[in-house]
Short mmCIF file of C-alpha atoms and ligand atoms in Angstrom, two decimals:
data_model
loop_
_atom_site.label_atom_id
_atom_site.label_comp_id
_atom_site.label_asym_id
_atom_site.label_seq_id
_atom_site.Cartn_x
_atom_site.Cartn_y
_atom_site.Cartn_z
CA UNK S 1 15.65 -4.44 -3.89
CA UNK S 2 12.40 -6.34 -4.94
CA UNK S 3 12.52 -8.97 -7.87
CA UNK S 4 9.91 -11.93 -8.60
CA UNK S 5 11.89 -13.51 -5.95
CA UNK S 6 11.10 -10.95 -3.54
CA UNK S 7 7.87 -9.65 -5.49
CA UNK S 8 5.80 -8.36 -1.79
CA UNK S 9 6.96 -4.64 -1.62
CA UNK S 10 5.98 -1.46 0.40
CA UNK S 11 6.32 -2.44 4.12
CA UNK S 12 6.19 0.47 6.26
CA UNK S 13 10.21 0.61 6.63
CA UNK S 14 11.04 -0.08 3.22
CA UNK S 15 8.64 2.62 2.19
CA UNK S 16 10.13 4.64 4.81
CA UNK S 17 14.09 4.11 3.65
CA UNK S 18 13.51 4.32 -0.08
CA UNK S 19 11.43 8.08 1.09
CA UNK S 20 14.68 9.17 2.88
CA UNK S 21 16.44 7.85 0.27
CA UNK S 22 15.31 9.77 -2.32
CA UNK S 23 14.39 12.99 -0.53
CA UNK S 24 18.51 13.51 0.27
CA UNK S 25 19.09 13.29 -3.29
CA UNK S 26 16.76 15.57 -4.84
CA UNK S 27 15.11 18.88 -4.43
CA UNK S 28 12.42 18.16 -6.42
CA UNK S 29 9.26 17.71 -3.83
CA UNK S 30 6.61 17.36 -6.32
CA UNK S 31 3.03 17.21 -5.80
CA UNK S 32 2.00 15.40 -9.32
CA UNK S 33 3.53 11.92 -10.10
CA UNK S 34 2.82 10.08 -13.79
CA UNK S 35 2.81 6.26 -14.45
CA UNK S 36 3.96 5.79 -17.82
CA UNK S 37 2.79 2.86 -19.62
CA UNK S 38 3.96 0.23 -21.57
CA UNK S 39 6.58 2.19 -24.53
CA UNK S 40 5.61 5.62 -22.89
CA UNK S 41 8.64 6.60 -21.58
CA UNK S 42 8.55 9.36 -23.76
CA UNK S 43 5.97 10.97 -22.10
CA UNK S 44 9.11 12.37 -19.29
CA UNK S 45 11.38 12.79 -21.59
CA UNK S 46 10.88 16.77 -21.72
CA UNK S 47 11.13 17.85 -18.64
CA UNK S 48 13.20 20.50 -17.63
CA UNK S 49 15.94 19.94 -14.38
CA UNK S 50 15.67 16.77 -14.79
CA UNK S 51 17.10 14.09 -12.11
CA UNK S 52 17.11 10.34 -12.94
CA UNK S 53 17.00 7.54 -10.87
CA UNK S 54 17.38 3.51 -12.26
CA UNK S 55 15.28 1.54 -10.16
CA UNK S 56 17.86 -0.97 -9.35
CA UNK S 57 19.31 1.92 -7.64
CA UNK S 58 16.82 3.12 -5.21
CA UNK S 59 16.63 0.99 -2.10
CA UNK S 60 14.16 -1.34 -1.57
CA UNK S 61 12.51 -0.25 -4.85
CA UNK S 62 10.77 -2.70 -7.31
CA UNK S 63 12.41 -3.69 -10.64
CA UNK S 64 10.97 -3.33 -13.78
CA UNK S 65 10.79 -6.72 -15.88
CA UNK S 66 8.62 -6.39 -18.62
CA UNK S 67 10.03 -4.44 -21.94
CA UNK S 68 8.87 -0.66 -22.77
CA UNK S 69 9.68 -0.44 -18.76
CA UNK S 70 12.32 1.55 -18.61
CA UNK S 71 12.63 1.38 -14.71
CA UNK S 72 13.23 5.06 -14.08
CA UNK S 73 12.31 7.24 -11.68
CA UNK S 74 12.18 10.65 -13.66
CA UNK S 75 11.71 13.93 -11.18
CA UNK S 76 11.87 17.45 -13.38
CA UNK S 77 9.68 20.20 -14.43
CA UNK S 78 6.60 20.56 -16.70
CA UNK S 79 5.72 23.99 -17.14
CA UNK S 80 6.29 25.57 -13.50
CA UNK S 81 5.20 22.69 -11.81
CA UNK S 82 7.68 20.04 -10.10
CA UNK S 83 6.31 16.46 -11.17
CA UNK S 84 7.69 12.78 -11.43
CA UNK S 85 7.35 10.47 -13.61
CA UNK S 86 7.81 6.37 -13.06
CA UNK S 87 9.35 5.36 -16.04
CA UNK S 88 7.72 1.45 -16.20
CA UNK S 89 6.00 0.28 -13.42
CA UNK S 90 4.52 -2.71 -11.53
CA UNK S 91 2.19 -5.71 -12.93
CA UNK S 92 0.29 -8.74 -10.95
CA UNK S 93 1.81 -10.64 -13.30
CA UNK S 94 5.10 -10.13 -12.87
CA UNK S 95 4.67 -11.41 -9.66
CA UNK S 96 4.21 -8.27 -7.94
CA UNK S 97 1.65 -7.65 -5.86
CA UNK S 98 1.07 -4.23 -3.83
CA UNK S 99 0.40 -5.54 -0.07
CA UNK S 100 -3.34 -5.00 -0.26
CA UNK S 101 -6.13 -5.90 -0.84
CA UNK S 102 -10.20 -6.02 -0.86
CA UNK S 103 -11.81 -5.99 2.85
CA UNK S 104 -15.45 -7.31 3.25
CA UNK S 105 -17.46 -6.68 6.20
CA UNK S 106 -20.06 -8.96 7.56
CA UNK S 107 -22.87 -7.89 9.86
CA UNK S 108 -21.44 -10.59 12.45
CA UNK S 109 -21.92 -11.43 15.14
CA UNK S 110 -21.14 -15.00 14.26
CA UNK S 111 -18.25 -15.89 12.54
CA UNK S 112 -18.19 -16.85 8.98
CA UNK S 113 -18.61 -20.36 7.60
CA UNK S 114 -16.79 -21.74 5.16
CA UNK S 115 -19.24 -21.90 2.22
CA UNK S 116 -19.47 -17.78 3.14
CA UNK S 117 -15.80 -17.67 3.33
CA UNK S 118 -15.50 -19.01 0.47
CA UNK S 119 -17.74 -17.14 -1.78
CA UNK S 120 -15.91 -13.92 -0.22
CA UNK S 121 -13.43 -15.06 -1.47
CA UNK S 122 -14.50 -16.01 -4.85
CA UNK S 123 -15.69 -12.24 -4.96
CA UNK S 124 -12.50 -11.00 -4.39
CA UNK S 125 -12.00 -10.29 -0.60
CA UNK S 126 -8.65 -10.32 0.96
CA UNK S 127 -9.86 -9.92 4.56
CA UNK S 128 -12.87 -10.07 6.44
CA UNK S 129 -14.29 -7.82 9.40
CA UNK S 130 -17.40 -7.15 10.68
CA UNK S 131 -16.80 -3.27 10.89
CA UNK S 132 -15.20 -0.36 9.15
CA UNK S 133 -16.96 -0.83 6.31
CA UNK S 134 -20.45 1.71 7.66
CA UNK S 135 -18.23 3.91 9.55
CA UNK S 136 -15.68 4.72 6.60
CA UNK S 137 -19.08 4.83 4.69
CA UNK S 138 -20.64 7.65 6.59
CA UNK S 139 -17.14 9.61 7.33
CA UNK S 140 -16.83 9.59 3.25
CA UNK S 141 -20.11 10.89 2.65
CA UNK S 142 -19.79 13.81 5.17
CA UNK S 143 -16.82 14.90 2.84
CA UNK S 144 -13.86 13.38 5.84
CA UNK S 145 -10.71 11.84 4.60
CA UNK S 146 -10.28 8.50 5.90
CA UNK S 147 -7.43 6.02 7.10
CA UNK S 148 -8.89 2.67 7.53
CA UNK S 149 -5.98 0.43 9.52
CA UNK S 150 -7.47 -3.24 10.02
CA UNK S 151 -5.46 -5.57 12.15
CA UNK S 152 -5.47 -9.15 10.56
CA UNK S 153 -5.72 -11.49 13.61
CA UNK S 154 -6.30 -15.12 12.22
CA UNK S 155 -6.79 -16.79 8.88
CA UNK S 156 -10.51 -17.63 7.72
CA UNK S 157 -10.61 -21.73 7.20
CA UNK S 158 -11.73 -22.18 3.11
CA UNK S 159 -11.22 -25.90 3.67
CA UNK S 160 -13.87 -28.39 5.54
CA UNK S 161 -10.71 -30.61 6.68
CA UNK S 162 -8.63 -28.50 8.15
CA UNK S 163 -11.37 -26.15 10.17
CA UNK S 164 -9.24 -23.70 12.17
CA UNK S 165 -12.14 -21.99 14.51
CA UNK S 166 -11.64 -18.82 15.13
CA UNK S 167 -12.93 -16.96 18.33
CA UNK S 168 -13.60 -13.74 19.99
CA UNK S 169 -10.51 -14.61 22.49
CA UNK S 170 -8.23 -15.67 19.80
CA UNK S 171 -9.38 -11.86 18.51
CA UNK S 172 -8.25 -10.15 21.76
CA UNK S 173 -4.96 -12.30 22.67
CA UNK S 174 -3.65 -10.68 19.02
CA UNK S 175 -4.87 -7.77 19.69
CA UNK S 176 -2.98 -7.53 22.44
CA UNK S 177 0.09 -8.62 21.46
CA UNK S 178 -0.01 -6.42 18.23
CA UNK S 179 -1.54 -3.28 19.82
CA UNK S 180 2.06 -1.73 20.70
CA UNK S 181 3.06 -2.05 16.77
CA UNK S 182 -0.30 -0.19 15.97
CA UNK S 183 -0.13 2.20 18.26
CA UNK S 184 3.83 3.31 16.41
CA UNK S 185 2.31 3.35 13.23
CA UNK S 186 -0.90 5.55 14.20
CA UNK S 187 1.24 8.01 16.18
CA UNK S 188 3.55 8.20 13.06
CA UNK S 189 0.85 9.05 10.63
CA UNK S 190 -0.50 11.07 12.95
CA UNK S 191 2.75 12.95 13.20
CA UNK S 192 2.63 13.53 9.91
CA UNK S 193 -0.66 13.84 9.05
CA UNK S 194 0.58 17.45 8.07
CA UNK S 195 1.99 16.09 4.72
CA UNK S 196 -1.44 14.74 3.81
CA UNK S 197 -3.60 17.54 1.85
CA UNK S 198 -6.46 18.54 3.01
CA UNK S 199 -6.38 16.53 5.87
CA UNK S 200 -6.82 18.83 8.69
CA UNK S 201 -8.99 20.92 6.90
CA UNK S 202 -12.19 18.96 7.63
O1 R1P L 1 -14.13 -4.88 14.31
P1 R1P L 1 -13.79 -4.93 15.74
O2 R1P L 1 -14.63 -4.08 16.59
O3 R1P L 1 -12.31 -4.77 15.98
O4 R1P L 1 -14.10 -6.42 16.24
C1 R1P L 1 -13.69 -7.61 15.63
O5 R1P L 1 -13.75 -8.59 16.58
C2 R1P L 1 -15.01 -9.24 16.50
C3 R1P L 1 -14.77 -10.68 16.24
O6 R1P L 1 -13.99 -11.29 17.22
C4 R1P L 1 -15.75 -8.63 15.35
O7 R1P L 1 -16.64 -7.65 15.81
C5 R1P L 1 -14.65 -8.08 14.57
O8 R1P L 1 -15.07 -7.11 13.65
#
C-alpha cells in the first residue's frame, strides 16, 4: 500500500498485482473510468451492479489523504455501459507523485552543460535525450500510436562542484547491463498490445 511514506507508486509489478488483483474480483471490464473530484463522490453513486473497493484494500494501491476523497474504487453501470469511477484520487501535494515526468531532447551531439541543464530543468524537464522527441513527432502526425520507453542511464550534474561527466561509454556500459530488463518489458507490452485500442489498426 502507498502512503506519504511510500508516496512513488505504479512500478510495473505493482501495477501488474493490483491489475490481477482486481480483475479476480470483478466482472466488470470497463472501457470508461471517471476521476471524481474533490466532494464529488456523488457523481458514482448511481450506478447500477455496483462493486466497491476501499483503497486501503487493493494492493499496492495509493491512499487517499485529503477530505471529499473518499478512496473508493467504484466499478458499476451507467446506462448499458460498464464504467469505474475513482472515488478521490492522487495530488503532488500529498506527496504523491506518478513516476513520470517531462523528457527534453537536445540536438546533441555534445553533452549538456550545466547552465543548459539547468535551465531544462527550470523549464520543467525530468530527463534529457537527444532523440525520441522527432521520431514520436512524425509517427504522431502520420496518425500512429506511440510507446516512447527511454532508458535513464546517468544523472545530469546541476552543480559546478560536484561535475559528474557523463560519456558515450558510460551510455553503453548501462545499456548493457539494463538491456535484458527492457527487452521483458517490450516483449510484455508487446504481448499485449492486443488490449490497447486501436493499436494494431494503423
Ligand atoms: O538516443 P540514443 O540513440 O539512445 O542515444 C543516446 O546516447 C547518446 C549519448 O551517449 C545520445 O545520442 C543519446 O540520445
Amino acid at each position: 500500500m502507498h502512503s506519504r511514506e511510500n508516496p512513488c507508486c505504479c512500478s510495473f509489478d505493482e501495477c501488474k498485482l493490483t491489475t490481477e488483483w482486481l480483475l479476480s474480483r470483478t466482472r466488470h471490464r470497463p472501457k470508461i473510468a471517471v476521476v471524481c473530484g474533490s466532494g464529488l463522490s456523488l457523481l458514482a453513486e448511481s450506478v447500477s451492479n455496483k462493486q466497491v473497493f476501499h483503497y486501503e484494500d487493493i494492493p499496492s494501491f495509493p491512499v487517499s489523504t485529503v477530505p471529499g476523497h473518499d478512496g473508493r474504487l467504484v466499478f458499476g453501470y451507467v446506462k448499458d455501459k460498464s464504467c469505474v469511477f475513482m472515488q478521490g484520487r492522487f495530488h503532488l501535494y500529498e506527496g504523491y507523485s506518478l513516476c513520470q515526468g517531462v523528457y527534453c531532447m537536445v540536438s546533441g551531439p555534445n553533452f549538456e552543460t550545466i547552465a543548459e541543464a539547468r535551465m531544462l530543468h527550470v523549464l520543467g524537464s525530468d530527463s534529457v535525450g537527444m532523440s525520441t522527441v522527432p521520431e514520436v513527432t512524425v509517427a504522431k502526425h502520420c496518425g500512429l500510436h506511440v510507446l516512447g520507453l527511454s532508458l535513464i542511464t546517468n544523472k545530469v550534474s546541476l552543480d559546478y562542484s560536484r561535475e559528474e561527466k557523463v560519456n558515450h561509454e558510460e551510455v553503453l556500459q548501462i545499456s548493457k547491463m539494463r538491456a535484458e530488463m527492457l527487452q521483458k518489458v517490450l516483449t510484455t507490452f508487446i504481448a499485449h498490445s492486443h488490449q490497447v485500442e486501436g493499436i494494431n489498426s494503423n
